[in-house]
Coordinates of C-alpha atoms and ligand atoms in Angstrom, one line a residue:
M1 CA 27.4 14.5 3.9
N2 CA 26.0 16.1 1.0
P3 CA 25.8 19.9 0.5
I4 CA 22.1 21.0 1.9
L5 CA 19.9 21.0 -1.4
S6 CA 17.1 23.5 0.0
T7 CA 17.3 25.9 2.5
H8 CA 13.6 26.9 3.1
K9 CA 13.0 23.8 4.8
V10 CA 16.3 23.3 7.1
R11 CA 17.5 26.0 9.6
A12 CA 20.5 26.3 11.6
F13 CA 20.3 25.1 15.3
E14 CA 22.4 27.6 16.5
S15 CA 20.4 30.4 15.1
I16 CA 17.7 29.4 17.5
S17 CA 17.7 31.5 20.9
H18 CA 14.7 29.9 22.6
F19 CA 12.9 26.6 22.4
D20 CA 9.3 26.3 22.9
I21 CA 9.8 22.7 23.6
S22 CA 12.3 20.4 24.6
T23 CA 12.1 16.5 24.0
D24 CA 14.4 13.4 23.4
V25 CA 12.4 12.1 20.2
L26 CA 10.3 14.3 18.3
V27 CA 7.4 12.2 15.7
C28 CA 6.5 14.3 13.0
G29 CA 2.8 12.7 11.7
Y30 CA 0.5 10.9 14.2
G31 CA -0.7 7.8 11.5
G32 CA 0.4 4.3 12.0
A33 CA 4.2 4.8 11.6
G34 CA 4.4 7.9 13.6
A35 CA 2.4 6.3 16.6
A36 CA 4.3 2.9 16.4
A37 CA 7.5 5.0 16.7
A38 CA 6.3 7.1 19.3
L39 CA 5.1 4.1 21.6
E40 CA 8.3 2.3 21.1
A41 CA 10.3 5.3 21.9
V42 CA 8.3 6.1 25.0
T43 CA 8.6 2.6 26.3
L44 CA 12.1 2.8 26.3
G45 CA 12.1 5.6 28.2
A46 CA 12.5 8.9 26.1
K47 CA 10.6 11.7 26.3
V48 CA 8.5 11.6 23.3
T49 CA 6.6 14.5 21.6
I50 CA 4.3 14.1 18.6
L51 CA 3.4 16.8 16.0
E52 CA 0.2 16.2 14.0
R53 CA -0.8 18.6 11.1
A54 CA -4.5 17.8 11.3
S55 CA -6.6 18.4 14.3
A56 CA -6.4 14.7 15.3
G57 CA -4.2 11.7 14.8
G58 CA -5.2 9.0 12.5
G59 CA -3.7 9.6 9.0
S60 CA -4.7 7.3 6.1
T61 CA -4.0 4.4 8.6
A62 CA -7.2 5.3 10.4
L63 CA -9.0 5.4 7.1
S64 CA -7.6 1.9 6.0
S65 CA -9.0 -1.7 6.7
C66 CA -5.6 -1.9 8.7
E67 CA -4.8 -5.1 6.7
M68 CA -1.5 -6.1 7.9
Y69 CA 0.7 -8.5 5.7
L70 CA 2.1 -10.7 8.2
G71 CA 3.7 -14.2 8.5
G72 CA 6.9 -16.4 8.6
S73 CA 8.5 -17.6 11.7
G74 CA 6.4 -20.6 11.6
G75 CA 3.2 -18.7 11.4
T76 CA 1.6 -15.7 13.2
A77 CA -0.5 -16.6 16.6
L78 CA -3.2 -16.5 14.2
Q79 CA -2.1 -18.4 11.4
K80 CA -1.0 -21.1 13.6
E81 CA -4.1 -21.5 15.6
L82 CA -5.9 -22.0 12.2
G83 CA -3.5 -24.9 11.4
L84 CA -1.5 -22.7 9.2
E85 CA 2.3 -23.0 8.8
D86 CA 4.3 -20.1 7.4
S87 CA 7.9 -20.3 7.1
T88 CA 10.2 -17.0 7.1
E89 CA 11.9 -18.4 3.8
N90 CA 8.6 -19.1 2.3
M91 CA 7.4 -15.5 3.0
L92 CA 10.5 -14.2 1.7
A93 CA 10.2 -16.1 -1.4
Y94 CA 6.8 -14.7 -2.1
L95 CA 8.2 -11.0 -1.2
R96 CA 11.0 -11.3 -3.8
E97 CA 8.6 -12.4 -6.2
A98 CA 6.1 -9.5 -5.6
L99 CA 8.7 -6.8 -5.4
G100 CA 11.3 -7.9 -7.6
P101 CA 14.2 -5.5 -8.5
Y102 CA 12.6 -2.9 -6.7
G103 CA 12.3 -4.8 -3.5
D104 CA 15.1 -3.9 -0.7
E105 CA 16.5 -7.1 0.5
D106 CA 17.3 -5.9 4.0
K107 CA 13.7 -4.5 4.7
M108 CA 12.4 -7.8 3.1
R109 CA 14.1 -10.3 5.3
C110 CA 14.0 -7.9 8.3
Y111 CA 10.1 -7.8 7.8
A112 CA 9.6 -11.6 7.2
Q113 CA 11.7 -12.5 10.3
G114 CA 9.8 -9.9 12.5
A115 CA 6.3 -10.0 11.1
A116 CA 5.0 -12.9 13.3
G117 CA 6.3 -11.1 16.7
H118 CA 4.8 -7.7 15.1
F119 CA 1.3 -9.5 15.1
D120 CA 2.0 -10.2 18.9
W121 CA 2.9 -6.5 19.4
V122 CA -0.4 -5.5 17.4
E123 CA -2.7 -7.6 19.5
S124 CA -0.9 -6.8 23.2
L125 CA -2.2 -3.0 22.2
G126 CA -5.8 -4.8 22.3
V127 CA -6.4 -4.8 18.7
P128 CA -9.1 -7.8 18.5
Y129 CA -8.3 -10.7 16.0
K130 CA -10.8 -13.4 15.6
R131 CA -9.5 -16.9 15.1
A132 CA -11.2 -17.2 11.8
A133 CA -10.5 -17.0 8.4
F134 CA -12.4 -15.8 5.1
L135 CA -10.9 -17.8 2.3
E136 CA -13.3 -16.2 -0.7
R137 CA -11.8 -14.1 -2.8
T138 CA -12.4 -10.8 -1.4
V139 CA -10.7 -7.3 -0.8
V140 CA -11.7 -7.1 3.1
P141 CA -14.1 -9.4 4.6
L142 CA -17.1 -7.3 5.7
S143 CA -17.9 -10.2 8.2
D144 CA -15.6 -10.2 11.5
E145 CA -13.0 -13.0 10.5
S146 CA -9.5 -11.7 10.6
L147 CA -7.4 -13.6 8.2
L148 CA -7.5 -13.7 4.3
F149 CA -5.6 -13.8 1.2
T150 CA -4.8 -10.3 0.1
G151 CA -2.2 -10.8 -2.5
N152 CA -1.4 -12.9 -5.2
E153 CA -0.3 -15.8 -3.4
K154 CA -2.6 -18.3 -5.2
A155 CA -2.1 -17.0 -8.5
H156 CA 0.8 -17.5 -11.2
P157 CA 3.6 -17.1 -10.8
F158 CA 3.7 -16.9 -7.1
N159 CA 2.2 -20.1 -6.8
T160 CA 5.0 -21.7 -8.2
I161 CA 7.6 -20.0 -6.1
A162 CA 6.0 -20.1 -2.5
K163 CA 3.4 -21.9 -1.0
P164 CA 0.1 -19.9 -0.8
V165 CA -0.7 -18.8 2.7
P166 CA -2.9 -16.4 3.8
R167 CA -1.0 -13.3 5.2
G168 CA -3.9 -10.6 5.3
H169 CA -4.3 -9.6 9.3
V170 CA -7.4 -7.7 9.7
P171 CA -8.9 -6.7 13.2
S172 CA -12.2 -8.4 13.9
K173 CA -15.4 -6.6 13.4
V174 CA -18.6 -6.6 11.3
G175 CA -17.8 -4.0 8.5
D176 CA -14.7 -2.2 7.4
E177 CA -13.2 -0.1 10.5
G178 CA -10.1 -1.9 11.1
G179 CA -7.8 1.3 10.8
K180 CA -9.8 3.3 13.3
I181 CA -9.8 0.1 16.0
F182 CA -6.3 0.2 15.6
M183 CA -5.6 4.1 15.8
D184 CA -7.5 4.1 18.8
A185 CA -5.8 1.6 20.6
I186 CA -2.6 2.5 20.2
M187 CA -3.1 6.2 20.7
Q188 CA -4.9 5.2 24.0
R189 CA -1.3 3.6 24.9
I190 CA 0.5 6.6 24.0
A191 CA -1.6 8.6 25.9
G192 CA -1.0 6.3 28.9
A193 CA 2.7 6.1 28.5
G194 CA 3.0 9.9 28.8
A195 CA 4.0 11.0 25.4
E196 CA 3.0 14.7 24.4
V197 CA 0.6 15.1 21.2
I198 CA 0.3 18.4 19.8
N199 CA -2.2 18.5 16.8
D200 CA -3.0 21.3 14.3
C201 CA 1.0 21.7 14.4
R202 CA 2.6 21.3 11.1
A203 CA 6.5 20.7 11.0
I204 CA 7.9 22.9 8.3
A205 CA 11.7 23.1 9.0
L206 CA 14.5 21.0 10.1
L207 CA 17.2 22.0 12.4
V208 CA 20.8 21.1 12.0
D209 CA 23.5 21.8 14.0
K210 CA 27.0 22.6 12.9
N211 CA 27.8 18.9 12.9
N212 CA 25.2 17.9 10.7
R213 CA 23.1 16.4 12.9
V214 CA 19.5 16.8 12.9
C215 CA 18.3 18.1 16.2
G216 CA 14.8 19.5 16.0
V217 CA 12.0 20.9 14.4
I218 CA 10.7 24.2 13.4
A219 CA 6.7 23.8 13.1
K220 CA 3.7 26.1 12.6
R221 CA 0.9 26.1 15.2
D222 CA -1.9 28.8 15.4
N223 CA -0.4 30.6 12.5
R224 CA 2.9 31.2 14.8
E225 CA 6.2 29.3 14.2
I226 CA 7.7 27.1 17.2
A227 CA 11.2 25.8 17.9
I228 CA 11.3 22.2 19.3
R229 CA 14.5 20.7 20.2
A230 CA 15.0 16.9 20.1
T231 CA 18.0 15.8 22.0
R232 CA 17.9 12.3 20.5
G233 CA 16.3 12.3 17.0
V234 CA 13.5 13.3 14.8
V235 CA 10.9 10.9 13.3
L236 CA 9.5 12.1 9.8
A237 CA 6.2 9.8 9.6
T238 CA 4.2 12.2 7.6
G239 CA 2.7 10.0 4.9
G240 CA 3.3 10.0 1.2
F241 CA 2.5 12.8 -1.3
V242 CA -0.3 11.4 -3.4
M243 CA -2.3 14.9 -2.6
N244 CA 1.0 17.1 -3.5
D245 CA 0.0 18.2 -7.5
T246 CA 3.6 19.6 -7.6
M247 CA 5.2 16.5 -6.6
T248 CA 3.1 13.8 -8.3
R249 CA 3.4 15.9 -11.8
Q250 CA 7.1 16.0 -11.2
Y251 CA 7.5 12.1 -10.4
M252 CA 4.6 10.4 -11.7
P253 CA 3.0 12.7 -14.8
D254 CA 1.9 9.6 -16.7
L255 CA 0.1 8.2 -14.0
L256 CA -1.6 11.3 -13.2
E257 CA -3.0 11.2 -16.9
Y258 CA -5.4 8.4 -15.8
C259 CA -5.1 7.7 -12.1
I260 CA -6.9 9.4 -9.0
P261 CA -5.2 10.1 -6.0
Y262 CA -6.5 8.6 -2.9
G263 CA -5.4 9.0 0.7
N264 CA -5.8 11.7 3.4
T265 CA -5.5 15.7 2.8
F266 CA -2.4 15.7 4.2
D267 CA -0.6 13.4 2.2
M268 CA 1.3 16.2 1.0
G269 CA 4.9 15.1 0.9
D270 CA 6.0 17.2 3.7
G271 CA 8.3 14.7 5.4
I272 CA 9.9 13.7 2.3
Q273 CA 10.8 17.2 1.5
L274 CA 12.0 17.7 5.0
G275 CA 14.4 14.9 4.5
Q276 CA 15.2 16.3 1.2
A277 CA 16.3 19.8 2.3
V278 CA 19.0 18.0 4.6
G279 CA 20.3 16.0 1.6
G280 CA 18.3 13.0 2.2
Q281 CA 17.8 10.7 -0.9
T282 CA 14.6 9.5 -2.4
I283 CA 14.0 6.5 -4.3
N284 CA 11.0 4.9 -6.0
M285 CA 9.3 8.1 -6.7
E286 CA 7.5 7.1 -9.4
Q287 CA 5.8 3.9 -8.3
A288 CA 2.4 3.7 -6.7
F289 CA -0.3 1.4 -5.4
M290 CA -3.1 1.4 -8.2
S291 CA -6.4 -0.4 -7.8
F292 CA -8.6 -2.2 -10.1
P293 CA -11.2 -3.9 -7.7
L294 CA -13.1 -5.8 -10.0
Y295 CA -14.0 -8.4 -7.3
P296 CA -15.9 -8.9 -5.3
P297 CA -18.0 -10.8 -6.3
A298 CA -15.1 -13.6 -6.8
K299 CA -17.2 -15.0 -9.7
L300 CA -16.2 -12.4 -12.3
T301 CA -13.0 -14.0 -11.8
Y302 CA -14.4 -16.7 -14.3
G303 CA -14.5 -14.0 -17.1
I304 CA -11.6 -13.0 -19.4
L305 CA -10.0 -9.4 -19.7
L306 CA -9.3 -8.1 -23.0
N307 CA -7.5 -5.3 -24.2
K308 CA -8.6 -3.2 -27.4
H309 CA -7.1 -5.7 -29.7
G310 CA -9.6 -8.2 -28.1
Q311 CA -6.6 -10.2 -26.6
R312 CA -6.1 -11.5 -23.1
Y313 CA -3.0 -9.8 -21.4
I314 CA -3.3 -11.3 -17.4
N315 CA -4.3 -14.3 -15.6
E316 CA -7.8 -12.7 -14.1
D317 CA -7.2 -14.3 -10.6
A318 CA -4.4 -11.7 -9.8
Y319 CA -4.6 -9.2 -7.0
L320 CA -6.3 -5.9 -7.6
A321 CA -3.0 -3.7 -7.9
R322 CA -1.7 -6.4 -10.3
L323 CA -4.9 -6.2 -12.3
A324 CA -4.7 -2.5 -12.5
H325 CA -0.9 -2.6 -13.1
Y326 CA -1.1 -4.7 -16.2
S327 CA -4.3 -3.4 -17.2
C328 CA -3.0 0.1 -17.6
Q329 CA -0.2 -1.1 -19.6
Q330 CA -2.5 -2.0 -22.3
A331 CA -2.9 0.5 -25.2
E332 CA -4.8 3.6 -24.2
Q333 CA -5.5 1.8 -20.8
K334 CA -8.3 0.3 -22.3
F335 CA -9.8 -2.8 -21.3
Y336 CA -12.9 -5.1 -21.1
L337 CA -14.4 -8.3 -19.2
L338 CA -16.3 -10.8 -21.2
V339 CA -18.5 -12.6 -18.9
Q340 CA -21.2 -15.1 -19.1
E341 CA -24.5 -14.3 -17.5
E342 CA -24.2 -17.0 -14.7
D343 CA -21.2 -15.5 -13.7
F344 CA -22.2 -11.9 -13.7
E345 CA -23.0 -9.6 -11.0
A346 CA -21.8 -5.9 -10.6
S347 CA -18.4 -5.0 -8.8
H348 CA -19.0 -4.5 -5.0
Y349 CA -16.4 -1.6 -5.3
L350 CA -17.0 -0.1 -8.8
Q351 CA -19.8 1.6 -10.3
R352 CA -21.8 -0.2 -12.7
A353 CA -19.5 -0.6 -16.0
A354 CA -20.9 0.1 -19.6
I355 CA -21.9 -3.0 -21.5
V356 CA -20.6 -2.7 -24.8
A357 CA -21.7 -5.7 -26.6
T358 CA -24.0 -8.4 -25.6
G359 CA -25.0 -11.7 -27.8
D360 CA -26.4 -15.3 -27.4
S361 CA -23.2 -16.2 -29.3
I362 CA -19.5 -15.0 -29.2
A363 CA -19.8 -14.2 -32.8
E364 CA -22.9 -11.6 -31.8
V365 CA -21.1 -10.3 -29.3
A366 CA -17.9 -9.6 -31.6
S367 CA -20.1 -7.9 -34.2
E368 CA -20.8 -5.1 -31.7
A369 CA -17.3 -5.2 -29.7
P370 CA -14.7 -2.6 -30.5
F371 CA -12.2 -5.3 -31.5
P372 CA -10.7 -5.9 -35.0
A373 CA -12.8 -8.3 -36.9
G374 CA -12.3 -12.0 -35.7
T375 CA -10.1 -11.6 -32.7
L376 CA -12.7 -12.3 -30.1
E377 CA -13.5 -15.5 -31.7
Q378 CA -9.9 -16.6 -31.7
T379 CA -9.4 -15.6 -28.0
V380 CA -12.5 -17.0 -26.9
S381 CA -11.9 -20.3 -28.9
Y382 CA -8.4 -20.7 -27.9
F383 CA -9.2 -19.8 -23.8
N384 CA -12.4 -22.5 -24.1
Q385 CA -10.2 -25.2 -26.0
H386 CA -8.0 -25.3 -22.9
A387 CA -10.5 -24.1 -20.1
S388 CA -12.3 -27.2 -20.8
N389 CA -9.1 -29.0 -19.5
K390 CA -8.5 -26.9 -16.8
Q391 CA -5.7 -25.1 -18.6
D392 CA -4.5 -21.9 -19.5
P393 CA -1.1 -22.0 -21.3
L394 CA -1.0 -18.4 -21.9
F395 CA -1.5 -16.9 -18.3
H396 CA -1.7 -19.7 -16.0
K397 CA -5.1 -18.8 -14.3
T398 CA -5.5 -21.2 -11.9
A399 CA -7.9 -24.4 -12.3
E400 CA -10.2 -22.8 -9.4
W401 CA -11.3 -20.3 -11.7
L402 CA -11.3 -21.9 -15.3
K403 CA -14.2 -22.8 -17.3
P404 CA -14.9 -22.4 -20.8
L405 CA -17.2 -19.5 -21.9
N406 CA -19.9 -21.5 -23.5
K407 CA -23.0 -20.7 -21.8
P408 CA -25.0 -17.4 -23.6
P409 CA -26.0 -15.0 -23.2
F410 CA -22.5 -13.1 -22.8
A411 CA -21.6 -9.2 -22.4
L412 CA -18.8 -7.2 -22.6
L413 CA -18.1 -4.9 -20.1
E414 CA -15.9 -1.9 -20.3
Y415 CA -13.6 -1.2 -17.4
S416 CA -11.0 1.3 -19.1
A417 CA -9.3 3.9 -17.0
S418 CA -11.4 6.5 -18.6
E419 CA -14.6 4.8 -17.8
M420 CA -13.7 3.2 -14.1
T421 CA -15.4 4.9 -11.2
A422 CA -14.6 3.6 -7.7
V423 CA -17.9 3.3 -5.5
I424 CA -15.8 5.5 -3.0
M425 CA -15.0 8.2 -5.3
P426 CA -18.2 9.2 -7.3
G427 CA -17.8 11.8 -9.6
T428 CA -13.8 10.5 -10.5
K429 CA -12.9 8.2 -13.3
G430 CA -9.8 6.0 -13.2
P431 CA -8.0 3.7 -10.8
L432 CA -7.1 5.0 -7.1
I433 CA -3.5 5.3 -6.2
F434 CA -1.3 6.5 -3.5
T435 CA 2.5 6.6 -3.6
L436 CA 5.2 4.0 -2.7
G437 CA 8.3 6.4 -2.9
G438 CA 10.0 8.5 -0.5
L439 CA 12.9 8.6 1.7
K440 CA 15.6 6.0 1.4
T441 CA 15.9 4.5 4.9
L442 CA 17.9 1.5 6.6
T443 CA 15.8 -1.0 8.3
T444 CA 16.8 0.9 11.6
G445 CA 14.8 3.9 9.9
E446 CA 17.9 5.8 9.5
V447 CA 17.8 7.9 6.6
V448 CA 20.7 8.1 4.2
N449 CA 21.6 10.7 2.1
L450 CA 23.0 11.0 -1.5
D451 CA 26.0 8.8 -0.8
N452 CA 24.2 6.3 1.2
E453 CA 25.7 7.9 4.6
I454 CA 23.4 8.1 7.3
I455 CA 22.1 11.4 8.5
S456 CA 22.8 11.7 12.1
G457 CA 19.4 12.2 14.0
L458 CA 17.0 11.5 11.2
Y459 CA 14.5 8.9 11.2
A460 CA 11.8 8.2 8.9
A461 CA 9.1 5.7 8.2
G462 CA 5.8 4.9 6.6
R463 CA 4.9 6.3 3.1
A464 CA 7.2 9.0 3.9
T465 CA 9.9 6.5 2.8
A466 CA 10.4 3.9 0.3
G467 CA 9.4 1.1 2.6
L468 CA 8.7 -2.7 2.0
P469 CA 6.0 -2.2 -0.6
R470 CA 7.5 -1.0 -4.0
T471 CA 5.3 -1.6 -7.3
A472 CA 1.4 -2.1 -7.9
K473 CA 2.6 -5.2 -9.9
G474 CA 3.5 -7.1 -6.7
Y475 CA 1.4 -5.1 -3.9
A476 CA -0.5 -7.2 -1.4
S477 CA -3.1 -5.4 0.9
G478 CA -1.2 -5.1 4.2
M479 CA 1.9 -4.1 3.2
S480 CA 1.8 -0.8 3.7
V481 CA 0.0 -0.5 7.5
G482 CA 2.3 -3.7 8.1
D483 CA 5.5 -1.8 6.9
A484 CA 4.7 1.4 8.5
T485 CA 4.1 0.0 11.7
F486 CA 6.9 -2.3 11.8
F487 CA 9.4 0.1 10.6
G488 CA 8.0 2.6 12.7
R489 CA 8.8 0.8 15.7
L490 CA 12.2 0.3 14.3
A491 CA 12.7 4.0 13.8
G492 CA 11.3 4.7 17.3
R493 CA 13.6 2.4 18.8
S494 CA 16.6 3.9 17.1
A495 CA 15.9 7.2 18.0
A496 CA 15.4 6.5 21.3
K497 CA 18.7 4.8 21.6
H498 CA 20.4 7.7 19.7
L499 CA 23.4 9.3 22.0
A500 CA 21.7 12.3 23.1
I501 CA 23.2 15.6 22.2
Ligands
FAD1 C1 -9.2 4.0 2.5 C2 -7.8 3.4 2.4 C3 -7.5 2.0 2.7 C4 -6.5 1.5 3.0 N1 -6.3 0.3 3.4 C5 -5.1 -0.2 3.6 C6 -4.9 -1.6 4.3 O1 -6.0 -2.2 4.8 N2 -3.9 -2.0 4.4 C7 -2.6 -1.5 4.0 O2 -1.5 -1.9 4.4 N3 -2.5 -0.2 3.3 C8 -4.1 0.3 3.2 N4 -4.0 1.7 2.7 C9 -2.8 2.4 2.6 C10 -2.2 2.9 4.1 O3 -3.5 3.0 4.8 C11 -1.3 4.1 4.4 O4 -0.4 3.7 3.0 C12 -0.6 3.9 5.8 O5 -1.5 3.8 6.8 C13 0.6 4.8 5.8 O6 0.8 4.9 6.8 P1 1.7 6.5 7.6 O7 2.0 6.5 9.1 O8 3.0 6.5 6.6 O9 1.0 7.8 7.0 P2 -0.6 8.2 7.5 O10 -1.2 7.3 8.5 O11 -1.5 9.0 6.6 O12 -0.1 9.4 8.7 C14 0.7 10.4 8.3 C15 0.2 11.6 9.1 O13 1.2 12.6 9.2 C16 0.5 13.8 9.4 N5 1.2 14.9 8.6 C17 1.6 14.8 7.6 N6 2.1 16.4 7.2 C18 2.6 16.7 8.4 C19 3.6 17.7 8.9 N7 3.9 18.5 8.1 N8 3.5 18.0 10.3 C20 3.0 16.7 11.3 N9 2.0 16.0 10.8 C21 2.1 16.0 9.5 C22 -0.8 13.5 8.5 O14 -1.9 14.6 8.6 C23 -1.1 12.0 9.0 O15 -2.0 12.4 10.1 C24 -5.2 2.4 2.8 C25 -5.2 3.7 2.1 C26 -6.5 4.4 2.0 C27 -6.5 5.7 2.0

């Protein structure tokens, strides 16, 4: 094992003379990953204690829509009942394209193989899923359907690599309360199963014995330190680090210049730092989910996105995180949408964008637009020439969203990072982000050190780890809660089965 890197978050187990609590599996963080780990461990007969820094469990998972990205194995029960088929290889092909070199092959395969079974498990908790799909281009259905496309499945290049299948599974209820529905259901199960939950209690140090095994935690409760012994293992499920200014400045200084942290107050990277303190390896720390929720309304997808040079840079039918990724790679993070009146309606998730140019002809728009002379006319002329044949030789927007921009009036809207305000975050400017880096784990949830050796007794899941989702470029809604709960269960299972000390 590597030498311990930091001492203030790790203490010698042998130095503790009195333990306030003794348990088999200690779970730090009571969001989606922690709850899944705890339920799995308690179901296997382990004594489980959960520490939660906030006054109640839920975390970002409860704030979320609880879309879970599930499929494979011929289809989930929900997909199958809607007549949809999804093979494991098809899902894996999609994941490989989505995550590219950042992806963890073992995790992708394990997830694709187990995702349909995971749906059965979630449903068995009493989470309601209506056998109905919402197939319009949207972020989350505000009606009560439970299945939708939540990624780039229908967009290029994904549609050339894998058969498009909707994989976003969302609890059924009118409105957007999926996360609360899921967390209420699982917390009720956990309470019934007898796990102990201690709220307002922050894990602050790991206990490591002379054999380098993690065997407990020091936590702060009521401004007093308590020592907790964990005979089988400690599961770190404390979420990401997007709210930790020091960490975001260290790992993603560029993104911070134009993006807005988005999550719960305690996305402070506590678990990541605890893991690092005992030699845990961190990976993917510079990567984040990013959001440019141009749609709904879906019809804005008929417009074309342009950079400050008046040139297109992406197929506009991509998922909102891919739109954000490529848009923010444009010079000065400046980007605009050219749209004709029949396709215009304000974005539902963004405050009204500034109209920087209008006109009854493209030339008139160009005369007011902040682009080099002639570029807008050339871009639109080339686009229209091919769109009228349902083709997009440059970016391969699908035929469904291709039509020439030839029905005036036209408007050019500015969505640049410096101008974009999410409806949910008034008073801020920039795409919303949360982190996708963290402790490196195996599919078992075991945390590894810098030599890729397992740190005995230490497990992690959710955004405290680098899990399934690794980049905004290939993110799909549901990859995070799906990953946190799926690998949370595996971490809980591993900890429960670990030989007790
Ligand atoms: C508004 C919103 C909507 C989203 N919608 C979706 C979606 O539909 N689908 C999707 O896949 N992803 C979605 N995401 C992302 C997703 O919700 C999170 O990435 C995921 O839920 C993280 O799960 P987690 O268990 O790792 O962390 P969390 O659910 O945040 O749980 C971590 C818990 O640990 C606690 N904690 C922190 N530090 C300590 C400590 N030192 N000691 C004890 N406890 C501690 C926290 O208080 C928190 O309760 C959304 C995010 C937001 C903010």
